[in-house]
């Protein structure tokens, strides 16, 4: 057994997002979001649920901050609902909406918890969707207006800002695969969305910076390592293409390299959306990169016979979460090393990491979740190794504080370290919460030989 210590200023956090926990979907003048619309459309959500109430966090935020304080969190990552603040997306500001976040931020600071604020975690105002949403270039100005309103109001207290959460998902799953709001399946729309998201990000950075001169600003991407199932040229090309799509499309432009060329989409179509100055705007200097990590991806081209598979990829460790995602903690180290080698951001935060498993309340009223504990143990062991290797990784956020509305899966996937009974809204800290609490208190992790 060996023990690794985390630096004293390493930030231990937990994350959530507005649509997934807030509820109060049409209260106090909040506008409709594309997720309200999508979830209310029959057939879109696996279990037929919506985020109308979710964790009822808008009414229970004080209790939730109590849970965070008891856990000993250094930081809490949450997102602001754009249509709660600007019901029509632009123009009229909702005082009640802003006041909610204002009180919540004060509550966090009183509890000694550092707020990390994400501006966009997928709940676009429906009013903006009606005029084309992310496919329409006017969205860039709308996003800057929204970023200005929020950073003006909260920037005296919130110092850590994330522009977008996983633009890959908004673009590809929302506009190409259609499994997320707004549920479109169109490559051209996906590419317009990609470009406008990255442009909105880049243009909003100086706006936030002007309002929060002592702030730190970053973007959060999802990143996976991609592995080929075999040594075949086909598999290797597939890996390069999907790495180009998921990892490089959302990073290369941020560091001035423009869009990558080996990609599984039509580059000429993407290029048709670029106007003079766009690529420069995307390179607005960032203080950190936020990395969401869940698993790796193994790519296999349909032409490659299964007999050519590499042994290590045919038999990946036979552990999967309820999402069907392989448990692959080494991938966290691998992707962080690669990101730092190829992009050298000044700092990194792991802004999400966690696992869905079916949970239930036992006779004693407790929730035992040993698989989730093992997931956190192995990924936090990798986190400690990353820090030790000298990569400027400054913090880690568990996904998620609470069981919540897992997008197209509704309430059928539980990611929380706190169990939520969605009938009664009772919160029950799980064993993984207790495990994380001990880790945060000790600021050290035991590694066993498999770590
Ligand atoms: C990420 C999302 C987050 C949650 C987790 C499981 O892609 O950012 O909202 O759904 O996956």
mmCIF file with all atom_site columns, N, CA and C and ligand atoms in Angstrom, residues 17 20 121-122 165-166 169 292 294 325 352 399 406-407 415, ligand 1:
data_model
loop_
_atom_site.group_PDB
_atom_site.id
_atom_site.type_symbol
_atom_site.label_atom_id
_atom_site.label_alt_id
_atom_site.label_comp_id
_atom_site.label_asym_id
_atom_site.label_entity_id
_atom_site.label_seq_id
_atom_site.pdbx_PDB_ins_code
_atom_site.Cartn_x
_atom_site.Cartn_y
_atom_site.Cartn_z
_atom_site.occupancy
_atom_site.B_iso_or_equiv
_atom_site.pdbx_formal_charge
_atom_site.auth_seq_id
_atom_site.auth_comp_id
_atom_site.auth_asym_id
_atom_site.auth_atom_id
_atom_site.pdbx_PDB_model_num
ATOM   1  N N  . UNK A 1 17  ? -26.080 20.392 -12.889 1.00 0.00 ? 17  UNK A N  1
ATOM   2  C CA . UNK A 1 17  ? -26.431 21.394 -13.906 1.00 0.00 ? 17  UNK A CA 1
ATOM   3  C C  . UNK A 1 17  ? -27.888 21.809 -13.714 1.00 0.00 ? 17  UNK A C  1
ATOM   4  N N  . UNK A 1 20  ? -30.929 19.643 -14.907 1.00 0.00 ? 20  UNK A N  1
ATOM   5  C CA . UNK A 1 20  ? -30.950 18.323 -14.288 1.00 0.00 ? 20  UNK A CA 1
ATOM   6  C C  . UNK A 1 20  ? -31.414 18.335 -12.832 1.00 0.00 ? 20  UNK A C  1
ATOM   7  N N  . UNK A 1 121 ? -25.097 24.879 -19.908 1.00 0.00 ? 121 UNK A N  1
ATOM   8  C CA . UNK A 1 121 ? -25.113 23.419 -19.811 1.00 0.00 ? 121 UNK A CA 1
ATOM   9  C C  . UNK A 1 121 ? -26.402 22.940 -20.497 1.00 0.00 ? 121 UNK A C  1
ATOM   10 N N  . UNK A 1 122 ? -26.561 23.392 -21.743 1.00 0.00 ? 122 UNK A N  1
ATOM   11 C CA . UNK A 1 122 ? -27.508 22.819 -22.714 1.00 0.00 ? 122 UNK A CA 1
ATOM   12 C C  . UNK A 1 122 ? -28.949 23.307 -22.689 1.00 0.00 ? 122 UNK A C  1
ATOM   13 N N  . UNK A 1 165 ? -20.478 23.897 -21.328 1.00 0.00 ? 165 UNK A N  1
ATOM   14 C CA . UNK A 1 165 ? -20.259 22.502 -20.954 1.00 0.00 ? 165 UNK A CA 1
ATOM   15 C C  . UNK A 1 165 ? -20.395 21.629 -22.196 1.00 0.00 ? 165 UNK A C  1
ATOM   16 N N  . UNK A 1 166 ? -19.341 20.890 -22.507 1.00 0.00 ? 166 UNK A N  1
ATOM   17 C CA . UNK A 1 166 ? -19.374 19.881 -23.569 1.00 0.00 ? 166 UNK A CA 1
ATOM   18 C C  . UNK A 1 166 ? -20.071 20.352 -24.848 1.00 0.00 ? 166 UNK A C  1
ATOM   19 N N  . UNK A 1 169 ? -21.434 17.699 -27.185 1.00 0.00 ? 169 UNK A N  1
ATOM   20 C CA . UNK A 1 169 ? -22.744 17.064 -26.995 1.00 0.00 ? 169 UNK A CA 1
ATOM   21 C C  . UNK A 1 169 ? -23.851 17.943 -27.581 1.00 0.00 ? 169 UNK A C  1
ATOM   22 N N  . UNK A 1 292 ? -14.172 16.738 -18.656 1.00 0.00 ? 292 UNK A N  1
ATOM   23 C CA . UNK A 1 292 ? -15.107 15.731 -18.158 1.00 0.00 ? 292 UNK A CA 1
ATOM   24 C C  . UNK A 1 292 ? -14.625 14.378 -18.663 1.00 0.00 ? 292 UNK A C  1
ATOM   25 N N  . UNK A 1 294 ? -15.260 10.134 -18.439 1.00 0.00 ? 294 UNK A N  1
ATOM   26 C CA . UNK A 1 294 ? -16.059 8.995  -17.982 1.00 0.00 ? 294 UNK A CA 1
ATOM   27 C C  . UNK A 1 294 ? -15.492 7.650  -18.403 1.00 0.00 ? 294 UNK A C  1
ATOM   28 N N  . UNK A 1 325 ? -20.840 2.159  -20.081 1.00 0.00 ? 325 UNK A N  1
ATOM   29 C CA . UNK A 1 325 ? -19.501 2.719  -20.294 1.00 0.00 ? 325 UNK A CA 1
ATOM   30 C C  . UNK A 1 325 ? -18.486 1.877  -19.541 1.00 0.00 ? 325 UNK A C  1
ATOM   31 N N  . UNK A 1 352 ? -15.941 16.931 -14.282 1.00 0.00 ? 352 UNK A N  1
ATOM   32 C CA . UNK A 1 352 ? -16.934 15.871 -14.053 1.00 0.00 ? 352 UNK A CA 1
ATOM   33 C C  . UNK A 1 352 ? -16.235 14.524 -14.119 1.00 0.00 ? 352 UNK A C  1
ATOM   34 N N  . UNK A 1 399 ? -19.216 13.931 -10.434 1.00 0.00 ? 399 UNK A N  1
ATOM   35 C CA . UNK A 1 399 ? -20.533 14.007 -11.038 1.00 0.00 ? 399 UNK A CA 1
ATOM   36 C C  . UNK A 1 399 ? -21.341 12.834 -10.526 1.00 0.00 ? 399 UNK A C  1
ATOM   37 N N  . UNK A 1 406 ? -31.135 12.533 -15.905 1.00 0.00 ? 406 UNK A N  1
ATOM   38 C CA . UNK A 1 406 ? -30.016 12.210 -16.802 1.00 0.00 ? 406 UNK A CA 1
ATOM   39 C C  . UNK A 1 406 ? -30.485 12.266 -18.269 1.00 0.00 ? 406 UNK A C  1
ATOM   40 N N  . UNK A 1 407 ? -30.834 13.489 -18.693 1.00 0.00 ? 407 UNK A N  1
ATOM   41 C CA . UNK A 1 407 ? -31.146 13.773 -20.091 1.00 0.00 ? 407 UNK A CA 1
ATOM   42 C C  . UNK A 1 407 ? -32.104 12.741 -20.697 1.00 0.00 ? 407 UNK A C  1
ATOM   43 N N  . UNK A 1 415 ? -26.554 9.013  -10.863 1.00 0.00 ? 415 UNK A N  1
ATOM   44 C CA . UNK A 1 415 ? -25.132 9.371  -10.801 1.00 0.00 ? 415 UNK A CA 1
ATOM   45 C C  . UNK A 1 415 ? -24.754 10.009 -9.464  1.00 0.00 ? 415 UNK A C  1
HETATM 46 C C1 . LIG B 2 .   ? -21.993 14.601 -19.084 1.00 0.00 ? 1   LIG B C1 1
HETATM 47 C C2 . LIG B 2 .   ? -22.898 15.784 -18.810 1.00 0.00 ? 1   LIG B C2 1
HETATM 48 C C3 . LIG B 2 .   ? -23.621 15.716 -17.490 1.00 0.00 ? 1   LIG B C3 1
HETATM 49 C C4 . LIG B 2 .   ? -24.086 14.306 -17.175 1.00 0.00 ? 1   LIG B C4 1
HETATM 50 C C5 . LIG B 2 .   ? -22.958 13.335 -17.337 1.00 0.00 ? 1   LIG B C5 1
HETATM 51 C C6 . LIG B 2 .   ? -23.323 11.917 -16.993 1.00 0.00 ? 1   LIG B C6 1
HETATM 52 O O1 . LIG B 2 .   ? -21.841 14.450 -20.452 1.00 0.00 ? 1   LIG B O1 1
HETATM 53 O O2 . LIG B 2 .   ? -22.165 16.983 -18.860 1.00 0.00 ? 1   LIG B O2 1
HETATM 54 O O3 . LIG B 2 .   ? -24.682 16.637 -17.527 1.00 0.00 ? 1   LIG B O3 1
HETATM 55 O O4 . LIG B 2 .   ? -25.171 13.999 -17.960 1.00 0.00 ? 1   LIG B O4 1
HETATM 56 O O5 . LIG B 2 .   ? -22.464 13.369 -18.645 1.00 0.00 ? 1   LIG B O5 1
#
